Coordinates of N, CA and C in Angstrom, one line a residue:
X1 N -29.4 78.2 -76.2 CA -29.5 79.1 -77.3 C -30.9 79.6 -77.2
X2 N -31.1 80.9 -77.4 CA -32.4 81.6 -77.5 C -33.0 81.4 -78.8
X3 N -34.3 81.5 -78.8 CA -35.2 81.2 -80.1 C -36.0 82.3 -80.2
X4 N -36.0 82.8 -81.4 CA -37.0 83.9 -81.7 C -38.2 83.3 -82.4
X5 N -39.4 83.7 -82.0 CA -40.7 83.0 -82.5 C -41.6 84.1 -82.8
X6 N -42.6 84.0 -83.9 CA -43.7 84.9 -83.9 C -44.5 85.2 -82.5
X7 N -44.8 86.3 -82.1 CA -45.6 86.6 -81.0 C -46.9 85.8 -81.1
X8 N -47.5 85.6 -82.2 CA -48.8 84.7 -82.3 C -48.6 83.4 -81.8
X9 N -47.3 82.9 -81.7 CA -47.2 81.5 -81.2 C -47.3 81.4 -79.6
X10 N -47.5 82.6 -78.9 CA -47.4 82.6 -77.4 C -48.8 82.9 -77.0
X11 N -49.2 82.2 -76.0 CA -50.5 82.4 -75.3 C -50.5 83.9 -74.8
X12 N -51.6 84.6 -75.2 CA -51.8 86.0 -74.8 C -51.7 86.1 -73.3
X13 N -52.2 85.3 -72.5 CA -52.0 85.4 -71.0 C -50.5 85.5 -70.6
X14 N -49.7 84.7 -71.2 CA -48.2 84.6 -70.8 C -47.5 86.0 -71.4
X15 N -48.1 86.6 -72.4 CA -47.6 87.8 -72.8 C -47.9 88.9 -71.7
X16 N -49.0 88.8 -71.3 CA -49.6 89.9 -70.3 C -48.7 89.7 -69.0
X17 N -48.5 88.4 -68.6 CA -47.8 88.1 -67.3 C -46.3 88.8 -67.5
X18 N -45.7 88.5 -68.7 CA -44.4 89.0 -68.9 C -44.4 90.6 -68.7
X19 N -45.3 91.1 -69.4 CA -45.5 92.6 -69.4 C -45.6 93.3 -68.0
X20 N -46.4 92.6 -67.3 CA -46.7 93.0 -65.8 C -45.4 92.8 -65.1
X21 N -44.7 91.8 -65.3 CA -43.4 91.5 -64.6 C -42.3 92.5 -65.0
X22 N -42.3 92.9 -66.3 CA -41.4 93.8 -66.8 C -41.6 95.3 -66.4
X23 N -42.9 95.7 -66.5 CA -43.3 97.1 -66.4 C -44.2 97.4 -65.1
X24 N -44.7 96.4 -64.5 CA -45.5 96.6 -63.3 C -47.1 96.5 -63.7
X25 N -47.9 96.2 -62.9 CA -49.2 96.1 -63.1 C -50.1 97.4 -63.5
X26 N -49.2 98.5 -63.2 CA -49.9 99.9 -63.5 C -49.5 100.3 -65.0
X27 N -48.9 99.3 -65.7 CA -48.5 99.8 -67.0 C -49.4 100.3 -68.0
X28 N -50.7 99.9 -68.0 CA -51.8 100.2 -68.6 C -52.1 101.6 -68.7
X29 N -51.6 102.4 -67.7 CA -51.9 103.8 -67.5 C -50.8 104.6 -68.2
X30 N -49.9 104.0 -68.6 CA -48.8 104.8 -69.3 C -49.3 105.5 -70.5
X31 N -48.6 106.5 -70.9 CA -48.9 107.3 -72.2 C -48.9 106.4 -73.4
X32 N -47.8 105.5 -73.5 CA -47.7 104.7 -74.7 C -48.9 103.8 -75.0
X33 N -49.6 103.4 -74.0 CA -50.9 102.6 -74.1 C -52.0 103.5 -74.7
X34 N -52.0 104.8 -74.4 CA -52.9 105.7 -74.8 C -52.7 106.1 -76.2
X35 N -51.5 106.1 -76.7 CA -51.1 106.4 -78.0 C -51.7 105.2 -78.9
X36 N -51.6 104.0 -78.6 CA -52.0 102.8 -79.5 C -53.3 102.3 -79.0
X37 N -54.0 103.0 -78.2 CA -55.2 102.4 -77.7 C -56.3 102.1 -78.8
X38 N -56.9 100.8 -78.7 CA -57.9 100.5 -79.6 C -57.4 99.9 -81.0
X39 N -56.0 99.8 -81.0 CA -55.5 99.3 -82.4 C -54.8 97.9 -82.0
X40 N -54.9 97.0 -82.9 CA -54.2 95.6 -82.7 C -52.8 95.8 -83.1
X41 N -51.9 95.0 -82.3 CA -50.5 94.9 -82.7 C -50.5 94.3 -84.0
X42 N -49.3 94.5 -84.8 CA -49.1 94.0 -86.1 C -48.4 92.6 -85.9
X43 N -49.1 91.6 -86.3 CA -48.5 90.1 -86.2 C -47.3 89.9 -86.9
X44 N -47.2 90.5 -88.1 CA -45.9 90.1 -88.8 C -44.7 90.8 -88.3
X45 N -44.8 91.8 -87.5 CA -43.6 92.6 -86.9 C -43.4 92.5 -85.4
X46 N -44.2 91.5 -84.8 CA -44.2 91.3 -83.3 C -43.6 89.9 -83.1
X47 N -42.6 89.8 -82.0 CA -42.0 88.6 -81.7 C -41.8 88.4 -80.3
X48 N -41.5 87.1 -80.0 CA -41.1 86.7 -78.7 C -39.8 86.0 -78.8
X49 N -39.1 86.0 -77.5 CA -37.8 85.2 -77.5 C -38.0 84.3 -76.4
X50 N -37.6 82.9 -76.6 CA -37.7 82.0 -75.6 C -36.1 81.6 -75.2
X51 N -35.8 81.4 -73.9 CA -34.5 81.2 -73.4 C -34.1 79.8 -73.9
X52 N -33.0 79.3 -73.4 CA -32.4 78.0 -73.9 C -33.2 76.9 -73.3
X53 N -34.0 77.2 -72.2 CA -34.9 76.3 -71.6 C -36.5 76.3 -72.1
X54 N -36.4 77.1 -73.1 CA -37.8 77.4 -73.8 C -38.8 78.2 -73.0
X55 N -38.3 78.9 -72.0 CA -39.2 79.8 -71.2 C -39.3 81.1 -72.0
X56 N -40.5 81.8 -72.0 CA -40.8 83.0 -72.5 C -40.0 84.0 -71.7
X57 N -39.0 84.8 -72.3 CA -38.1 85.6 -71.8 C -38.2 87.1 -72.1
X58 N -38.9 87.3 -73.5 CA -39.0 88.7 -73.9 C -40.0 88.7 -75.0
X59 N -40.6 89.9 -75.3 CA -41.5 90.2 -76.3 C -41.3 91.5 -76.8
X60 N -41.7 91.7 -78.0 CA -41.8 93.1 -78.8 C -43.0 93.1 -79.6
X61 N -43.8 94.3 -79.5 CA -44.8 94.5 -80.4 C -44.7 95.7 -81.2
X62 N -45.2 95.7 -82.3 CA -45.3 97.0 -83.3 C -46.6 97.3 -83.6
X63 N -47.0 98.6 -83.4 CA -48.5 99.0 -83.5 C -48.6 100.0 -84.7
X64 N -49.7 100.1 -85.3 CA -50.1 101.2 -86.2 C -50.5 102.4 -85.5
X65 N -49.7 103.5 -85.7 CA -50.1 104.7 -85.0 C -50.2 105.9 -86.0
X66 N -50.6 107.1 -85.7 CA -50.4 108.2 -86.6 C -50.2 109.5 -85.8
X67 N -49.5 110.3 -86.5 CA -49.1 111.7 -86.0 C -50.1 112.6 -86.7
X68 N -51.2 113.1 -86.1 CA -52.2 114.0 -86.7 C -51.7 115.4 -86.6
X69 N -51.4 116.0 -87.7 CA -51.0 117.4 -87.9 C -52.0 118.4 -87.5
X70 N -51.7 119.7 -87.4 CA -52.5 120.7 -87.0 C -53.7 120.9 -87.9
X71 N -53.6 120.4 -89.1 CA -54.7 120.4 -90.1 C -55.6 119.3 -90.1
X72 N -55.3 118.3 -89.2 CA -56.1 117.1 -89.0 C -55.6 116.0 -90.0
X73 N -54.6 116.0 -90.7 CA -54.1 115.1 -91.6 C -53.2 114.0 -90.8
X74 N -53.7 112.7 -90.8 CA -52.9 111.6 -90.1 C -51.7 111.3 -90.9
X75 N -50.6 111.1 -90.3 CA -49.4 110.7 -90.9 C -49.0 109.3 -90.3
X76 N -49.2 108.2 -90.9 CA -49.0 106.9 -90.4 C -47.6 106.6 -89.9
X77 N -47.5 105.9 -88.9 CA -46.1 105.6 -88.3 C -46.4 104.1 -87.6
X78 N -45.2 103.5 -87.3 CA -45.3 102.4 -86.5 C -44.7 102.6 -85.1
X79 N -45.5 102.3 -84.2 CA -45.0 102.4 -82.7 C -44.3 101.1 -82.3
X80 N -43.0 101.2 -82.0 CA -42.2 100.1 -81.5 C -42.3 99.9 -80.0
X81 N -42.7 98.8 -79.5 CA -42.9 98.7 -78.0 C -44.2 98.3 -77.7
X82 N -44.3 97.7 -76.5 CA -43.2 97.5 -75.6 C -42.2 96.6 -75.9
X83 N -41.0 96.9 -75.7 CA -39.9 95.7 -75.6 C -39.8 95.4 -74.2
X84 N -40.0 94.1 -73.9 CA -40.2 93.7 -72.5 C -39.4 92.4 -72.3
X85 N -38.5 92.4 -71.3 CA -37.7 91.3 -71.0 C -37.8 91.0 -69.5
X86 N -37.9 89.7 -69.1 CA -38.1 89.4 -67.9 C -37.1 89.9 -66.9
X87 N -37.5 90.6 -65.8 CA -36.5 91.0 -64.8 C -35.5 89.8 -64.4
X88 N -34.3 90.0 -64.3 CA -33.4 89.0 -63.9 C -32.7 88.5 -65.3
X89 N -33.3 88.8 -66.4 CA -32.8 88.4 -67.7 C -32.3 89.5 -68.6
X90 N -32.7 90.8 -67.9 CA -32.3 92.1 -68.7 C -30.9 92.1 -68.7
X91 N -30.4 92.9 -69.8 CA -28.9 92.9 -70.0 C -28.3 91.8 -70.6
X92 N -28.9 90.7 -71.0 CA -28.3 89.6 -71.7 C -28.5 89.5 -73.3
X93 N -29.0 90.7 -73.7 CA -29.1 90.8 -75.2 C -30.5 90.4 -75.8
X94 N -31.4 90.0 -75.1 CA -32.7 89.5 -75.5 C -33.5 90.9 -76.1
X95 N -33.4 92.0 -75.4 CA -34.0 93.1 -76.1 C -33.4 93.6 -77.3
X96 N -32.2 93.6 -77.4 CA -31.4 94.0 -78.6 C -31.8 93.1 -79.8
X97 N -31.8 91.8 -79.4 CA -32.3 90.7 -80.5 C -33.7 91.0 -81.0
X98 N -34.7 91.2 -80.1 CA -36.0 91.5 -80.3 C -36.2 92.8 -81.3
X99 N -35.5 93.9 -80.9 CA -35.5 95.0 -81.6 C -34.9 95.0 -83.0
X100 N -33.9 94.2 -83.2 CA -33.3 94.0 -84.5 C -34.2 93.1 -85.3
X101 N -34.8 92.2 -84.8 CA -35.7 91.3 -85.5 C -37.0 92.1 -85.9
X102 N -37.6 92.8 -85.1 CA -38.8 93.6 -85.5 C -38.5 94.7 -86.4
X103 N -37.4 95.4 -86.3 CA -37.1 96.4 -87.3 C -36.7 95.8 -88.6
X104 N -36.0 94.7 -88.6 CA -35.7 94.0 -89.8 C -36.6 93.5 -90.5
X105 N -37.9 93.2 -89.9 CA -39.0 92.6 -90.6 C -39.8 93.6 -91.4
X106 N -39.6 95.1 -91.2 CA -40.2 96.1 -91.7 C -39.7 96.2 -93.3
X107 N -40.6 96.1 -94.2 CA -40.2 96.1 -95.7 C -39.5 97.4 -95.9
X108 N -38.3 97.6 -96.2 CA -37.6 98.8 -96.5 C -38.2 99.6 -97.8
X109 N -38.8 98.9 -98.6 CA -39.4 99.7 -99.8 C -40.8 100.4 -99.4
X110 N -41.3 100.1 -98.3 CA -42.4 100.7 -97.8 C -42.4 101.1 -96.4
X111 N -41.2 101.4 -95.8 CA -41.2 101.5 -94.3 C -41.8 102.8 -93.9
X112 N -42.7 102.8 -92.9 CA -43.2 104.0 -92.3 C -42.3 104.4 -91.2
X113 N -42.2 105.7 -90.8 CA -41.4 106.2 -89.8 C -41.7 105.3 -88.6
X114 N -40.8 105.1 -87.7 CA -41.1 104.4 -86.6 C -40.9 105.2 -85.3
X115 N -41.8 105.1 -84.2 CA -41.8 106.0 -83.1 C -41.8 105.1 -81.9
X116 N -41.1 105.6 -80.8 CA -41.2 105.0 -79.6 C -41.0 105.9 -78.3
X117 N -41.2 105.4 -77.2 CA -40.9 106.3 -76.0 C -39.8 105.5 -75.4
X118 N -38.6 106.0 -75.2 CA -37.5 105.3 -74.7 C -36.2 106.2 -74.5
X119 N -35.1 105.6 -74.1 CA -33.9 106.3 -74.0 C -33.1 106.4 -75.2
X120 N -32.8 107.7 -75.7 CA -32.0 107.8 -77.1 C -30.6 107.1 -76.9
X121 N -30.0 107.2 -75.8 CA -28.7 106.4 -75.5 C -28.7 105.0 -76.0
X122 N -29.8 104.4 -75.7 CA -30.1 102.9 -76.0 C -30.5 102.8 -77.4
X123 N -31.7 103.4 -77.8 CA -32.3 103.2 -79.1 C -31.6 103.9 -80.2
X124 N -30.7 104.8 -80.0 CA -30.1 105.6 -80.9 C -29.2 104.6 -81.8
X125 N -28.8 103.5 -81.3 CA -28.1 102.4 -82.0 C -28.8 101.9 -83.2
X126 N -30.1 102.2 -83.2 CA -31.0 101.8 -84.4 C -31.4 102.9 -85.1
X127 N -30.9 104.2 -84.8 CA -31.3 105.3 -85.5 C -32.4 106.2 -85.0
X128 N -32.9 105.7 -83.8 CA -33.9 106.7 -83.3 C -33.4 108.0 -82.6
X129 N -34.1 109.0 -82.8 CA -33.6 110.2 -82.3 C -34.8 111.2 -81.9
X130 N -34.6 112.0 -80.9 CA -35.6 112.9 -80.5 C -35.6 114.2 -81.3
X131 N -34.6 114.5 -82.0 CA -34.5 115.9 -82.8 C -35.6 116.1 -83.5
X132 N -36.3 115.2 -84.3 CA -37.4 115.7 -84.9 C -38.7 115.9 -84.3
X133 N -38.8 115.5 -83.0 CA -40.0 115.4 -82.3 C -40.3 116.5 -81.2
X134 N -39.6 117.6 -81.1 CA -39.8 118.5 -80.1 C -41.2 119.2 -80.0
X135 N -41.9 119.3 -81.0 CA -43.3 119.9 -81.1 C -44.4 118.9 -81.2
X136 N -44.1 117.7 -81.1 CA -45.1 116.6 -81.1 C -45.7 116.4 -79.7
X137 N -46.8 116.1 -79.7 CA -47.6 115.9 -78.5 C -48.2 114.4 -78.4
X138 N -48.3 114.0 -77.0 CA -48.8 112.8 -76.6 C -50.1 113.0 -75.7
X139 N -50.8 111.9 -75.8 CA -52.1 111.9 -74.8 C -51.8 111.5 -73.5
X140 N -51.2 112.3 -72.9 CA -50.7 112.0 -71.4 C -49.3 112.5 -71.2
X141 N -48.8 112.3 -70.0 CA -47.6 112.9 -69.7 C -46.4 112.0 -70.3
X142 N -45.4 112.9 -70.8 CA -44.3 112.2 -71.4 C -43.1 113.1 -71.4
X143 N -42.0 112.6 -71.5 CA -40.7 113.4 -71.4 C -40.3 113.6 -72.9
X144 N -40.4 114.8 -73.4 CA -40.1 115.1 -74.8 C -38.7 114.5 -75.3
X145 N -37.7 114.4 -74.3 CA -36.5 113.9 -74.6 C -36.5 112.4 -74.9
X146 N -37.6 111.7 -74.5 CA -37.8 110.3 -74.6 C -38.7 109.8 -75.8
X147 N -39.2 111.0 -76.6 CA -40.1 110.6 -77.7 C -39.3 110.6 -78.8
X148 N -38.9 109.3 -79.5 CA -38.0 109.2 -80.6 C -38.6 108.7 -81.7
X149 N -38.0 109.0 -82.9 CA -38.4 108.7 -84.1 C -37.3 108.1 -85.0
X150 N -37.6 107.2 -86.0 CA -36.6 106.6 -86.9 C -37.2 106.7 -88.3
X151 N -36.4 107.3 -89.1 CA -36.9 107.4 -90.6 C -35.7 107.7 -91.4
X152 N -35.7 107.2 -92.6 CA -34.7 107.6 -93.6 C -34.7 108.9 -94.0
X153 N -35.8 109.5 -93.9 CA -36.0 110.9 -94.6 C -36.8 111.8 -93.5
X154 N -36.1 112.5 -92.6 CA -36.8 113.2 -91.6 C -37.5 114.4 -92.2
X155 N -37.3 114.7 -93.4 CA -38.1 115.9 -94.0 C -39.6 115.5 -94.2
X156 N -39.9 114.3 -94.3 CA -41.3 113.9 -94.5 C -42.0 114.0 -93.2
X157 N -41.4 114.2 -92.1 CA -42.2 114.1 -90.9 C -42.9 115.6 -90.5
X158 N -44.0 115.6 -90.1 CA -44.6 117.0 -89.7 C -43.8 117.6 -88.6
X159 N -43.7 118.8 -88.5 CA -43.0 119.5 -87.4 C -43.8 119.3 -86.1
X160 N -45.1 119.3 -86.2 CA -45.9 119.2 -84.9 C -47.1 118.3 -85.2
X161 N -47.7 117.9 -84.2 CA -48.9 117.0 -84.2 C -49.1 116.3 -83.0
X162 N -50.2 115.5 -82.8 CA -50.5 114.7 -81.8 C -50.5 113.2 -82.1
X163 N -49.8 112.4 -81.4 CA -49.6 111.0 -81.5 C -50.9 110.3 -81.1
X164 N -51.3 109.3 -81.9 CA -52.5 108.5 -81.4 C -52.6 107.3 -82.3
X165 N -53.7 106.5 -82.0 CA -54.0 105.3 -82.8 C -54.1 105.6 -84.2
X166 N -53.6 104.7 -85.2 CA -54.0 104.9 -86.6 C -55.3 104.0 -86.7
X167 N -56.4 104.8 -86.4 CA -57.7 104.2 -86.4 C -58.2 104.0 -88.0
X168 N -59.4 103.4 -87.8 CA -60.1 103.2 -89.2 C -60.3 104.6 -89.8
X169 N -60.8 105.5 -88.8 CA -61.2 106.9 -89.2 C -59.9 107.5 -89.9
X170 N -58.7 107.3 -89.2 CA -57.6 108.1 -89.8 C -57.1 107.3 -91.0
X171 N -57.2 106.2 -91.1 CA -57.0 105.4 -92.5 C -58.0 105.9 -93.6
X172 N -59.2 106.1 -93.2 CA -60.2 106.6 -94.2 C -59.8 108.0 -94.6
X173 N -59.4 108.9 -93.6 CA -59.0 110.4 -93.9 C -57.8 110.5 -94.9
X174 N -56.9 109.4 -94.7 CA -55.7 109.4 -95.5 C -56.0 109.0 -96.8
X175 N -57.1 108.1 -97.1 CA -57.4 107.7 -98.3 C -58.2 109.0 -99.2
X176 N -58.7 109.9 -98.4 CA -59.4 110.9 -99.2 C -58.4 112.0 -99.6

């Protein structure tokens, strides 16, 4: 039986090894890494899954990001991912369990929109869609059909903007 644990309970080197195995050693050059660059993942929303033999089989991280609109106002969001499962164990439900756990840990009374880069056919099961994001931009190459967002109220989303880290500067600008 698989066991879900807080990601903080896993040695960081093991997480990095799993991410390399799942996405390749060139993963750090991906656009998603640029979007969340310099921000720490959120410990209360990030998880790992151990298989029946207690081997690290998958991880999910959630990050604070912001969509900065054309007037320079940051709109805070949560970036979901990477969702990583060891090759050879993919398709066994570990990824679905991780996504369900991470999204379920978000307080619905104060839920920020969640964004990710992925396949709508897969992530649509959790309410992610590309329809609200066609004029959003990312720092690096991306397929607009794979930039997905999930929110209870799409009307609160800016029509356009640039995704990036929800930095201290962005948080300070939001407070003003």
